[in-house]
GROMACS .gro file of C-alpha atoms in nm:
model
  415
    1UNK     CA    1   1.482   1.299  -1.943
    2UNK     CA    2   1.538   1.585  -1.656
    3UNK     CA    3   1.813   1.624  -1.471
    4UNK     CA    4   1.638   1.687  -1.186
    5UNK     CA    5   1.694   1.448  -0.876
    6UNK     CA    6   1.466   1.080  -0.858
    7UNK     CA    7   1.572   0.771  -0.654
    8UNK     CA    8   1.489   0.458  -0.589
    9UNK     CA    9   1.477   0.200  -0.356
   10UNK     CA   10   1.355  -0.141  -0.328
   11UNK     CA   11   1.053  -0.363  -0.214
   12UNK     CA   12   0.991  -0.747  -0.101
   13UNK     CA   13   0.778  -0.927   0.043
   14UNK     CA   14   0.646  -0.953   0.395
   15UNK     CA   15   0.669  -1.388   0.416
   16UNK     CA   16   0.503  -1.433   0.790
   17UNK     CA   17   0.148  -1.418   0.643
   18UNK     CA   18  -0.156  -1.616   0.711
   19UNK     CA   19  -0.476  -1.495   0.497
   20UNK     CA   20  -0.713  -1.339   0.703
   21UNK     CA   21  -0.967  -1.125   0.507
   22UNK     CA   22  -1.250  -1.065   0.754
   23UNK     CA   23  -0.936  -0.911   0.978
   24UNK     CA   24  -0.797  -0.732   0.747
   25UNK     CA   25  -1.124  -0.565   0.628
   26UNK     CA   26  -1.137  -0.471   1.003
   27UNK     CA   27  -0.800  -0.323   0.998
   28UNK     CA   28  -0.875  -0.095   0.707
   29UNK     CA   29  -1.187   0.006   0.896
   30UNK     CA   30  -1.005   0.152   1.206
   31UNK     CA   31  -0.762   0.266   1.017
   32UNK     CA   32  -0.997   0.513   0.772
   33UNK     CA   33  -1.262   0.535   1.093
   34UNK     CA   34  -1.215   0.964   1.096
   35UNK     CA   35  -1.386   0.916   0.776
   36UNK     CA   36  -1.718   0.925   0.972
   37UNK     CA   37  -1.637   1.220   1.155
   38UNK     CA   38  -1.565   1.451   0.830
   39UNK     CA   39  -1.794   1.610   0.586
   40UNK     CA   40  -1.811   1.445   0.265
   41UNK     CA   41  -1.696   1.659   0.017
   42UNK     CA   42  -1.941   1.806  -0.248
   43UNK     CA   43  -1.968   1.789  -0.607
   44UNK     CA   44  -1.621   1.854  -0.742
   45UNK     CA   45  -1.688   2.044  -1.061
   46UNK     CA   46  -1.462   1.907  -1.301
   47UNK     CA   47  -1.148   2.082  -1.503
   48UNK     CA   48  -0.910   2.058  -1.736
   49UNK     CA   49  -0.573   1.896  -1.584
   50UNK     CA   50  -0.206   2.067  -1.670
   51UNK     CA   51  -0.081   1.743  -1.818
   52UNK     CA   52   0.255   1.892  -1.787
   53UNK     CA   53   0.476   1.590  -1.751
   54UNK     CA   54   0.640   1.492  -1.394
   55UNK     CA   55   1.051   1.478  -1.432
   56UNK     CA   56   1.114   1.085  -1.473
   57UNK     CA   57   1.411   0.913  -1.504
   58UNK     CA   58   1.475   0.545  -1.659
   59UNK     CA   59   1.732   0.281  -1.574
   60UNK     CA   60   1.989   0.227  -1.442
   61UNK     CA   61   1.849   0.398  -1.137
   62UNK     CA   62   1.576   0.117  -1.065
   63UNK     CA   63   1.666  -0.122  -0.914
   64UNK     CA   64   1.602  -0.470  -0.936
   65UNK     CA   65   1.380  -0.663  -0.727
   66UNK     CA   66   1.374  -0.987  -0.537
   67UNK     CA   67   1.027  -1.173  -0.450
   68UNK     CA   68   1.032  -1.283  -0.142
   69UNK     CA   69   0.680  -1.423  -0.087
   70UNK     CA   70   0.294  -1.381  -0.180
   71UNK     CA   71   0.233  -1.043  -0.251
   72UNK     CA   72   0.034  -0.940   0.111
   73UNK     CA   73   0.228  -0.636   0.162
   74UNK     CA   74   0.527  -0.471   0.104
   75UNK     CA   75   0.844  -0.309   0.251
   76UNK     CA   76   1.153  -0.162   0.198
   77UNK     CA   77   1.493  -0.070   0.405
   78UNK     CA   78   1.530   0.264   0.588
   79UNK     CA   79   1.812   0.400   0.765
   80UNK     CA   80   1.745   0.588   1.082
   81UNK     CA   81   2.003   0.763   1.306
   82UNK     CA   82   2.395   0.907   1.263
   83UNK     CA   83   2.457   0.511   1.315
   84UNK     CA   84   2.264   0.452   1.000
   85UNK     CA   85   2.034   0.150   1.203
   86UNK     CA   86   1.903  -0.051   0.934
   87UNK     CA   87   1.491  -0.057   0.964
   88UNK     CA   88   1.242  -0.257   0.732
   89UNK     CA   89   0.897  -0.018   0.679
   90UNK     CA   90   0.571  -0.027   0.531
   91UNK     CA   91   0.565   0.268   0.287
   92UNK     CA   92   0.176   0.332   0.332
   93UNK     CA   93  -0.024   0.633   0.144
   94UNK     CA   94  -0.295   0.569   0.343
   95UNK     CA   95  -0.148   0.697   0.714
   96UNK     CA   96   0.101   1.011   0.751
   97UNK     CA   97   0.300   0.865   1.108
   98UNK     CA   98   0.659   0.752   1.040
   99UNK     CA   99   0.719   0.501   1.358
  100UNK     CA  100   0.943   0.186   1.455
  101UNK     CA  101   1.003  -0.078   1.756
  102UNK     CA  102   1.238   0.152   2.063
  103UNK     CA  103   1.517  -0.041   2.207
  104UNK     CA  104   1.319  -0.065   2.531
  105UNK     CA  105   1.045  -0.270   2.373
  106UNK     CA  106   1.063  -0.615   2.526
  107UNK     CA  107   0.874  -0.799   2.260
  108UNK     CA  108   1.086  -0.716   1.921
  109UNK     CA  109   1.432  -0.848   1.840
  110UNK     CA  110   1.485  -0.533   1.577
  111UNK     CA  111   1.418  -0.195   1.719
  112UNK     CA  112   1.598   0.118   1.710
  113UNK     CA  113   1.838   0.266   1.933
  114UNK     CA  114   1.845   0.643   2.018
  115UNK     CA  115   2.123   0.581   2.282
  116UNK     CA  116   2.351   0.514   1.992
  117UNK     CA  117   2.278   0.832   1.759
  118UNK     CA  118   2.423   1.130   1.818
  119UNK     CA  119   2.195   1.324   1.571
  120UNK     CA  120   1.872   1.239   1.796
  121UNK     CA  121   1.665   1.485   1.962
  122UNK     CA  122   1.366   1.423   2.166
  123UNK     CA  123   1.095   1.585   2.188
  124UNK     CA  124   0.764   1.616   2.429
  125UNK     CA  125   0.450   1.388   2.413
  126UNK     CA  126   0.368   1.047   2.334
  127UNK     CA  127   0.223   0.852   2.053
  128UNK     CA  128  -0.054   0.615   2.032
  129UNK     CA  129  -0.201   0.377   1.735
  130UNK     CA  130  -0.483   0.135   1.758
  131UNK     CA  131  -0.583  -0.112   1.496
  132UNK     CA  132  -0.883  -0.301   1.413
  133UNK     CA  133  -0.782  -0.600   1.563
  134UNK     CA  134  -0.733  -0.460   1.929
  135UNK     CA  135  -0.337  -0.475   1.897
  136UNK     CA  136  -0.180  -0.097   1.956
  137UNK     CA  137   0.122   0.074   1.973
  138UNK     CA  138   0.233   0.349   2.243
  139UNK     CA  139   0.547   0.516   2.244
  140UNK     CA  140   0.749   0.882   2.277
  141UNK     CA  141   0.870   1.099   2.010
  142UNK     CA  142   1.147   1.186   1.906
  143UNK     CA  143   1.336   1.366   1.594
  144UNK     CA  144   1.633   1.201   1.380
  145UNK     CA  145   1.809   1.140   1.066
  146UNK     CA  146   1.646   0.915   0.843
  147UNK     CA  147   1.787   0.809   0.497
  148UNK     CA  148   1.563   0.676   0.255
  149UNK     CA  149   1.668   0.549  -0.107
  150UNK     CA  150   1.997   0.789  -0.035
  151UNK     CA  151   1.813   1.058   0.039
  152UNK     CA  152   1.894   1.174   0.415
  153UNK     CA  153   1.620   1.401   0.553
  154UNK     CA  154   1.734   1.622   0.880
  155UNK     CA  155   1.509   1.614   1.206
  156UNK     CA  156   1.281   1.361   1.092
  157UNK     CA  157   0.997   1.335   1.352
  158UNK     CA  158   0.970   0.989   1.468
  159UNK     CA  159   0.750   0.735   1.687
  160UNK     CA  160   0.962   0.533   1.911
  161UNK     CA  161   0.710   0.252   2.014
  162UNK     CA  162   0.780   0.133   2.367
  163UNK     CA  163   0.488  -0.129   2.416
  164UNK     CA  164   0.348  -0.325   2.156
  165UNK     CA  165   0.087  -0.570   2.158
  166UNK     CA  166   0.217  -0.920   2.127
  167UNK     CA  167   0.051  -0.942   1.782
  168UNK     CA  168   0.342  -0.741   1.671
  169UNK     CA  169   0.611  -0.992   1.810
  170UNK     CA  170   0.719  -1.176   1.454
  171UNK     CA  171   0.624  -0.954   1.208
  172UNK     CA  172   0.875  -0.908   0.972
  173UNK     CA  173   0.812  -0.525   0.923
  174UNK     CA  174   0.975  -0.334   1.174
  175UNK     CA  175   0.718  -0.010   1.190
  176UNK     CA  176   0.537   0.213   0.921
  177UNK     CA  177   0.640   0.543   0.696
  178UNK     CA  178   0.290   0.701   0.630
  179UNK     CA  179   0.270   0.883   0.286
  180UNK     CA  180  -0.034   1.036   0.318
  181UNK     CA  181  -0.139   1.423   0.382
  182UNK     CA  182   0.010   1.570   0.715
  183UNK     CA  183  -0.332   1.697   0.825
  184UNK     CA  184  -0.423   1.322   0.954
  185UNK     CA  185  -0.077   1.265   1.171
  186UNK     CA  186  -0.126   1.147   1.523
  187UNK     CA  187   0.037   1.438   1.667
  188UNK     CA  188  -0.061   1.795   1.478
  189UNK     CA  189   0.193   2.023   1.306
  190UNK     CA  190   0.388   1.710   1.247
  191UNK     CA  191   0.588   1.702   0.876
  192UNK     CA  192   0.618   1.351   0.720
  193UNK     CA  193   0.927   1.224   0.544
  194UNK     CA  194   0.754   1.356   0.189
  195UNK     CA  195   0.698   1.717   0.366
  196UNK     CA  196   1.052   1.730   0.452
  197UNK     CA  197   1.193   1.571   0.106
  198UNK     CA  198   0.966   1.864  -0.030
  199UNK     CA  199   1.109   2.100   0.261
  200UNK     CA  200   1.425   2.033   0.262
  201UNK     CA  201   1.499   1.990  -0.117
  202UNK     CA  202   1.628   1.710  -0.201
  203UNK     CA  203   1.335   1.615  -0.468
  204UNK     CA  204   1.289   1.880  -0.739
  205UNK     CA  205   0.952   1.762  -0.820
  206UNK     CA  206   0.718   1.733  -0.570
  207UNK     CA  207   0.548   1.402  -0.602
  208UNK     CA  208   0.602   0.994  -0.579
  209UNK     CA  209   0.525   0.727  -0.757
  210UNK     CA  210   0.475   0.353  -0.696
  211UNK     CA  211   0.518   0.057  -0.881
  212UNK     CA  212   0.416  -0.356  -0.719
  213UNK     CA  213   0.474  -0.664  -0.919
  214UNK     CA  214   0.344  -1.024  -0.826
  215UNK     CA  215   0.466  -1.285  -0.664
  216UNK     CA  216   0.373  -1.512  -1.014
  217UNK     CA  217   0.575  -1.302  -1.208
  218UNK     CA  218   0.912  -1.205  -1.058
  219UNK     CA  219   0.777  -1.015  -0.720
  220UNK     CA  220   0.927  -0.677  -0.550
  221UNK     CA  221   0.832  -0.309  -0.644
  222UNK     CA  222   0.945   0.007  -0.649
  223UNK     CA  223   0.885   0.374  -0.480
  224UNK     CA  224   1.043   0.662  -0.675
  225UNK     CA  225   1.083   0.970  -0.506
  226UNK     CA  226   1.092   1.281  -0.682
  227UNK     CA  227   0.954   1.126  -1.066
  228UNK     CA  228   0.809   0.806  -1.222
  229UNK     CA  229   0.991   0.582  -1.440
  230UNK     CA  230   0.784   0.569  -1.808
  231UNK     CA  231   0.900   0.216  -1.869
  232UNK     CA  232   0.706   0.070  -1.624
  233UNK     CA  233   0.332   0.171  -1.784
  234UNK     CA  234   0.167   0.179  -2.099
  235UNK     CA  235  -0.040   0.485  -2.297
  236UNK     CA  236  -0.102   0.833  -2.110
  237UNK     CA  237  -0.157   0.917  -1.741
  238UNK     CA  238  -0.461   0.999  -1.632
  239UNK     CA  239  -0.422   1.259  -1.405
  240UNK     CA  240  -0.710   1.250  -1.144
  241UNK     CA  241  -0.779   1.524  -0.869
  242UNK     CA  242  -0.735   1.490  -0.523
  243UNK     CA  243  -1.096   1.543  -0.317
  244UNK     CA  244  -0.976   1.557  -0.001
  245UNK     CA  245  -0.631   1.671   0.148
  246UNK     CA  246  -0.593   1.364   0.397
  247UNK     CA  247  -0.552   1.070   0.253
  248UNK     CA  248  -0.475   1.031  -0.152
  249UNK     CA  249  -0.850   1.023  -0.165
  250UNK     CA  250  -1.018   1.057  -0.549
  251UNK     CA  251  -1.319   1.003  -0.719
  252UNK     CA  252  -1.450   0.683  -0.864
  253UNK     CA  253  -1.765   0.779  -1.140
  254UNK     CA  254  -1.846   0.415  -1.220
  255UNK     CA  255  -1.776   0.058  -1.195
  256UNK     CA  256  -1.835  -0.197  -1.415
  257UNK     CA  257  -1.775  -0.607  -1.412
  258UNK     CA  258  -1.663  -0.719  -1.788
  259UNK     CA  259  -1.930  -0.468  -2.008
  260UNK     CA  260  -2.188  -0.505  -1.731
  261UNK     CA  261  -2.260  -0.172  -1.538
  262UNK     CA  262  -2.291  -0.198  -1.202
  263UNK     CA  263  -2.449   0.159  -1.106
  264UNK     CA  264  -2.206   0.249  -0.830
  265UNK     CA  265  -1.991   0.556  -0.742
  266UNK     CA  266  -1.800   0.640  -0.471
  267UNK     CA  267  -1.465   0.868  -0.336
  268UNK     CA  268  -1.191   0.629  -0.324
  269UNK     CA  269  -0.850   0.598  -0.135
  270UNK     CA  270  -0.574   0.455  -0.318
  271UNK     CA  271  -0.378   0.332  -0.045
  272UNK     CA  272  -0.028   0.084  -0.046
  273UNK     CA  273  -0.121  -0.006   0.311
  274UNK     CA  274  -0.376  -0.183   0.271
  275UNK     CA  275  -0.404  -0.577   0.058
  276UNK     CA  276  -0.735  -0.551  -0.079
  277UNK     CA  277  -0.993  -0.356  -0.264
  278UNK     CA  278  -1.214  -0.306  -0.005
  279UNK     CA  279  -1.590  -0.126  -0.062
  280UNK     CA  280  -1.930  -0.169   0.140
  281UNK     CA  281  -2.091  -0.511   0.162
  282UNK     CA  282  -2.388  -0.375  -0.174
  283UNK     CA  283  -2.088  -0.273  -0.396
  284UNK     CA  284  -1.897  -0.634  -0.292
  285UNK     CA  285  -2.199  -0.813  -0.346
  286UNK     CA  286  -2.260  -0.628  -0.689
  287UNK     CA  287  -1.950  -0.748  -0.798
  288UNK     CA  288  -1.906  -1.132  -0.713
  289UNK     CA  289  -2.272  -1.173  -0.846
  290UNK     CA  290  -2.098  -1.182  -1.139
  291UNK     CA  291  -1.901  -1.437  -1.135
  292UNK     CA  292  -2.016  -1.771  -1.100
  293UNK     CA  293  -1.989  -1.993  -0.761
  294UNK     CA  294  -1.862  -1.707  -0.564
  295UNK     CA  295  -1.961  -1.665  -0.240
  296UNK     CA  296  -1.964  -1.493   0.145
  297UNK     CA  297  -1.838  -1.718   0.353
  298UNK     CA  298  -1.889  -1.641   0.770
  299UNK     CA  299  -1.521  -1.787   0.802
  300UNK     CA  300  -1.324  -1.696   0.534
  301UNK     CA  301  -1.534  -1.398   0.390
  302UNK     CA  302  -1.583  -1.389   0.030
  303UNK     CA  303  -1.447  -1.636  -0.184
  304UNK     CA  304  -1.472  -1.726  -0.579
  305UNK     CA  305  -1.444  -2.063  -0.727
  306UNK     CA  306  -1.077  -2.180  -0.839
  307UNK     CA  307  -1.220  -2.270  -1.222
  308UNK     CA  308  -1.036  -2.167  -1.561
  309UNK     CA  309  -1.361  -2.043  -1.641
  310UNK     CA  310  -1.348  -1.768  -1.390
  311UNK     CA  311  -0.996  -1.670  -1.403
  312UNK     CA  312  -1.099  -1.636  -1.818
  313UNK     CA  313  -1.359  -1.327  -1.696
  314UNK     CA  314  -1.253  -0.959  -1.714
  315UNK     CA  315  -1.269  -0.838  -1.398
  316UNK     CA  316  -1.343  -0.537  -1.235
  317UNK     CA  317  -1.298  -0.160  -1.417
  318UNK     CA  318  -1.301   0.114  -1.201
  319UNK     CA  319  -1.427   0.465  -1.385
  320UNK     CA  320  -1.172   0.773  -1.262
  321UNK     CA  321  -1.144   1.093  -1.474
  322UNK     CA  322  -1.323   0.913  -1.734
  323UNK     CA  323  -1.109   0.640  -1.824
  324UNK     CA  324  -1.127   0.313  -1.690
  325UNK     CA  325  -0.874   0.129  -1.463
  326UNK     CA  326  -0.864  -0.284  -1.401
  327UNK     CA  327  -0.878  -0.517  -1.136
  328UNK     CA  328  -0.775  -0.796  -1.281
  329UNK     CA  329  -0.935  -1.155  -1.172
  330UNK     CA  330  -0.545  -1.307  -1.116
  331UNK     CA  331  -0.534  -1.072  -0.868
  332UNK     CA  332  -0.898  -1.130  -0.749
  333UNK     CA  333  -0.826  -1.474  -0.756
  334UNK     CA  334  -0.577  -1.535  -0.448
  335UNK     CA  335  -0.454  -1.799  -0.216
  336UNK     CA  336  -0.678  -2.078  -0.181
  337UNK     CA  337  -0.864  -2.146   0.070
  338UNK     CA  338  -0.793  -2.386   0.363
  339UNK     CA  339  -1.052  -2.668   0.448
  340UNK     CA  340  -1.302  -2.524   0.163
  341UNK     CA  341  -1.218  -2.701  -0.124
  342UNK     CA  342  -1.182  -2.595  -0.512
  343UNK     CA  343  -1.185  -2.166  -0.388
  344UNK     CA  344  -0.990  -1.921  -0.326
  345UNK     CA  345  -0.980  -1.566  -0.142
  346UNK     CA  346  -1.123  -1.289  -0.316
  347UNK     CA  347  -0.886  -1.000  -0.367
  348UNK     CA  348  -1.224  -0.794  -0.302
  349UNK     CA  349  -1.385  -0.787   0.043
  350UNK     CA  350  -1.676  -0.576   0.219
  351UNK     CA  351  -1.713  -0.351   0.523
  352UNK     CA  352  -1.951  -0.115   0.613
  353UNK     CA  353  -1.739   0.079   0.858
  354UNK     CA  354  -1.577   0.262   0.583
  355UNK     CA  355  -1.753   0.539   0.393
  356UNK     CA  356  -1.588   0.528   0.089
  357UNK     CA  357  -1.363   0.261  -0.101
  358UNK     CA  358  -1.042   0.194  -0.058
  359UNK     CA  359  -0.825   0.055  -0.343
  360UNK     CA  360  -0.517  -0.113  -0.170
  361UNK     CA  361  -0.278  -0.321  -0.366
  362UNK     CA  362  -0.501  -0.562  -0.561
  363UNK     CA  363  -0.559  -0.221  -0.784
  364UNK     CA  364  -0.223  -0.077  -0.778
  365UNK     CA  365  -0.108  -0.389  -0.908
  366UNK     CA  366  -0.220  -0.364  -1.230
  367UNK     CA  367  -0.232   0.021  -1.229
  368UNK     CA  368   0.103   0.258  -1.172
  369UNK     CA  369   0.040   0.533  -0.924
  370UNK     CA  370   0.217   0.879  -0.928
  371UNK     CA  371   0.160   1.065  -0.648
  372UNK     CA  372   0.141   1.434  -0.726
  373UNK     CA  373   0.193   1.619  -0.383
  374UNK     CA  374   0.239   1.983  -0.543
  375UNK     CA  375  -0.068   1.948  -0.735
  376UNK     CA  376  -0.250   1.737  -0.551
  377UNK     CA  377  -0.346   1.508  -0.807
  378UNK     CA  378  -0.297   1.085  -0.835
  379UNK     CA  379  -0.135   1.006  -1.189
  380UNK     CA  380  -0.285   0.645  -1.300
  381UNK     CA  381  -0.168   0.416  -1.625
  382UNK     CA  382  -0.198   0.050  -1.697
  383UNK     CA  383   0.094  -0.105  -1.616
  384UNK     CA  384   0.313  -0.269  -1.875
  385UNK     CA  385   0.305  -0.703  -1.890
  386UNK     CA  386   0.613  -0.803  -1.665
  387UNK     CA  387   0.843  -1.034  -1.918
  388UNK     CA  388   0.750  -1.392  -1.828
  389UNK     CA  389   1.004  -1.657  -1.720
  390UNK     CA  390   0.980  -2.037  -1.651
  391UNK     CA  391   1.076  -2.056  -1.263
  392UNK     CA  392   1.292  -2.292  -1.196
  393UNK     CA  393   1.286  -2.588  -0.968
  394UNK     CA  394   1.486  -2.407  -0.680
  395UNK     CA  395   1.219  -2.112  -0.696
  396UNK     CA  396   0.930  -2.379  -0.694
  397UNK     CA  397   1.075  -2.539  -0.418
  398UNK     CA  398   1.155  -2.161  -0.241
  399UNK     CA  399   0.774  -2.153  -0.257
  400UNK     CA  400   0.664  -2.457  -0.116
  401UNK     CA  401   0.910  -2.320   0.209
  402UNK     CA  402   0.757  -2.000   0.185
  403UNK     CA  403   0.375  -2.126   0.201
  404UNK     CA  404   0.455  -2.344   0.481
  405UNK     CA  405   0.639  -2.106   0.684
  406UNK     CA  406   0.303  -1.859   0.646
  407UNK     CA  407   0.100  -2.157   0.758
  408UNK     CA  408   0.303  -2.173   1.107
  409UNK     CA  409   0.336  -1.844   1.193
  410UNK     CA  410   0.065  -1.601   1.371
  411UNK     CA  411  -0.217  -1.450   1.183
  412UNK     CA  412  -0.153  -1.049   1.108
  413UNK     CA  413  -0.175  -0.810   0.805
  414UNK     CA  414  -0.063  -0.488   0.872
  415UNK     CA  415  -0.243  -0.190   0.674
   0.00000   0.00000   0.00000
């Protein structure tokens, strides 16, 4: 164990969701659309990774979690501002813009305000996000205190959204905190919370790492800042190089269904912000061909048959640095599907707007995630089996509230 300084902090559940994959593969789209405008990288000759280990730390400095709902995406608490205003963000590694709801935006009943915080500065310009569903945010800038998992960072640079669409009006998360590189921030030269953890040190080591459970087996998750908790995995890290220095972008040499190669390769993003494992419409349709009854659907996108005899196949494995990762088909296998009867959403989906893959949470599920900023590297290992518990009645009965409650609100996933 090092004595060097790791925290955590934790994670639930966002419960005002309403399956929408088609949508959501848009999102992701707009969201990774520079892709088109930058070079692909070139053959990235491969070496021999310093396997020197990251400082960790183990309990009782992780903290335990709560699940609030199906696993769509995640947050955790934040406080911004002298006044310590309490703020619930979407940690995403696949954006770099730290922004929340200002107190003159009409159409949020959380937002933050600067009036009250005597450590606020603002600053010049204006901010402006647009996502694949034609919803966008606008807003000024502005630097502050933020505190995240006791950590308080000085001068944080901040988006303070003053329109929103109305999409935006009941989501439970408040705004975003990007983890990716700084070179893909909405306004240049701008240093996100990890720069200034780095900057300002109050992390030793230089890197993150993230842990999500599922809602079947006890929910939450976990970011550590600063380490990665060994308790949480199984065997060695595979340490896998970083391609290109905007988002956590690696490369993928294979993927296979079960023993069955499937002859694809690709640069991928492993990204928190987004739900699914995304990947063009060939490499999707690759994949469900093997499995038996699934399907594209013009509605729902593509779904897979709710049978014990699919949930018994392997899944998908994923080829990085040599070693292979899983998607596993209980997390392929998701919510079923209303008015189609006897299937359920596939945790993969297609879209052709996207250059490369993107491997949001359906992968990191199964697969802990160290993010290496100092040498620019994602660590990977198979997460350990959560301990299994017989819910009881009052959780089965939290769930049934839960599912209806996503079945009346609005339709959004936020990447």
């Amino acid at each position: 164990m090092s004595d060097g300084k790791v925290f955590s902090l934790q994670l639930t559940y966002n419960p005002t969701y309403k399956h929408r994959t088609l949508e959501s593969a848009k999102l992701a789209s707009v969201k990774h659309a520079s892709l088109h405008r930058k070079k692909k990288p070139g053959f990235l000759q491969r070496f021999k990774m310093d396997n020197t280990p990251t400082p960790n730390v183990s309990p009782p400095y992780v903290e335990k979690l709560t699940d609030v709902a199906r696993d769509i995406q995640y947050y955790a608490e934040v406080e911004i501002g002298s006044d310590n205003q309490r703020m619930l963000l979407d940690f995403d590694t696949g954006s770099s813009d730290l922004w929340v709801p200002d107190s003159t935006c009409m159409t949020r009943r959380v937002t933050f305000n600067r009036a009250t915080s005597t450590t606020f500065k603002p600053m010049k310009g204006k901010f402006q996000i647009t996502y694949g569903d034609g919803s966008t945010v606008t807003g000024i800038l502005g630097q502050d205190r933020i505190n995240i998992a006791g950590l308080v960072i000085e001068n944080q640079s901040i988006g303070l959204a003053t329109i929103e669409s109305t999409t935006f009006n009941n989501d439970v998360v408040d705004g975003i905190l990007g983890l990716a590189y700084n070179s893909i921030c909405s306004t240049p030269g701008t240093l996100t919370p990890m720069d200034n953890l780095i900057k300002q040190k109050l992390i030793e080591s230089p890197c993150f790492s993230v842990w999500l459970g599922r809602s079947t087996e006890g929910g939450g998750g976990e970011y550590r800042f600063g380490g990665y908790d060994p308790e949480r995995f199984e065997g060695e890290i595979t340490w896998v190089p970083v391609t290109v220095k905007r988002y956590w972008q690696v490369k993928c040499d294979g993927l296979f269904f079960g023993d069955v190669d499937l002859e694809h390769k690709s640069d991928v993003i492993i990204d928190t912000g987004t739900t699914l494992v995304v990947v063009p419409t060939p490499v999707a349709q690759s994949i469900h061909a093997q499995i038996p009854g699934a399907m594209y659907d013009e509605t729902h996108g593509w779904i897979v048959p709710n049978t014990p005899e699919v949930a018994a196949l392997r899944g998908v494995q994923l080829v990085l640095n040599g070693v292979k990762f899983d998607v596993v088909m209980k997390d392929i296998m998701r919510e079923r599907v209303h008015g189609k009867s006897g299937y359920v959403y596939s945790g993969i989906t297609s879209n052709d707007r996207i250059p490369i893959w993107i491997l949001g949470d359906v992968f990191i599920k199964e697969n802990y995630c160290i993010f290496d900023v100092g040498k620019h590297r994602v660590g990977i290992a198979k997460c350990k089996p959560p301990i299994r518990t017989q819910p009881s009645i009052i959780q089965h009965l939290k769930d049934e509230i839960e599912n209806i409650q996503k079945r009346r609100t609005r339709e959004c996933l936020i990447l």
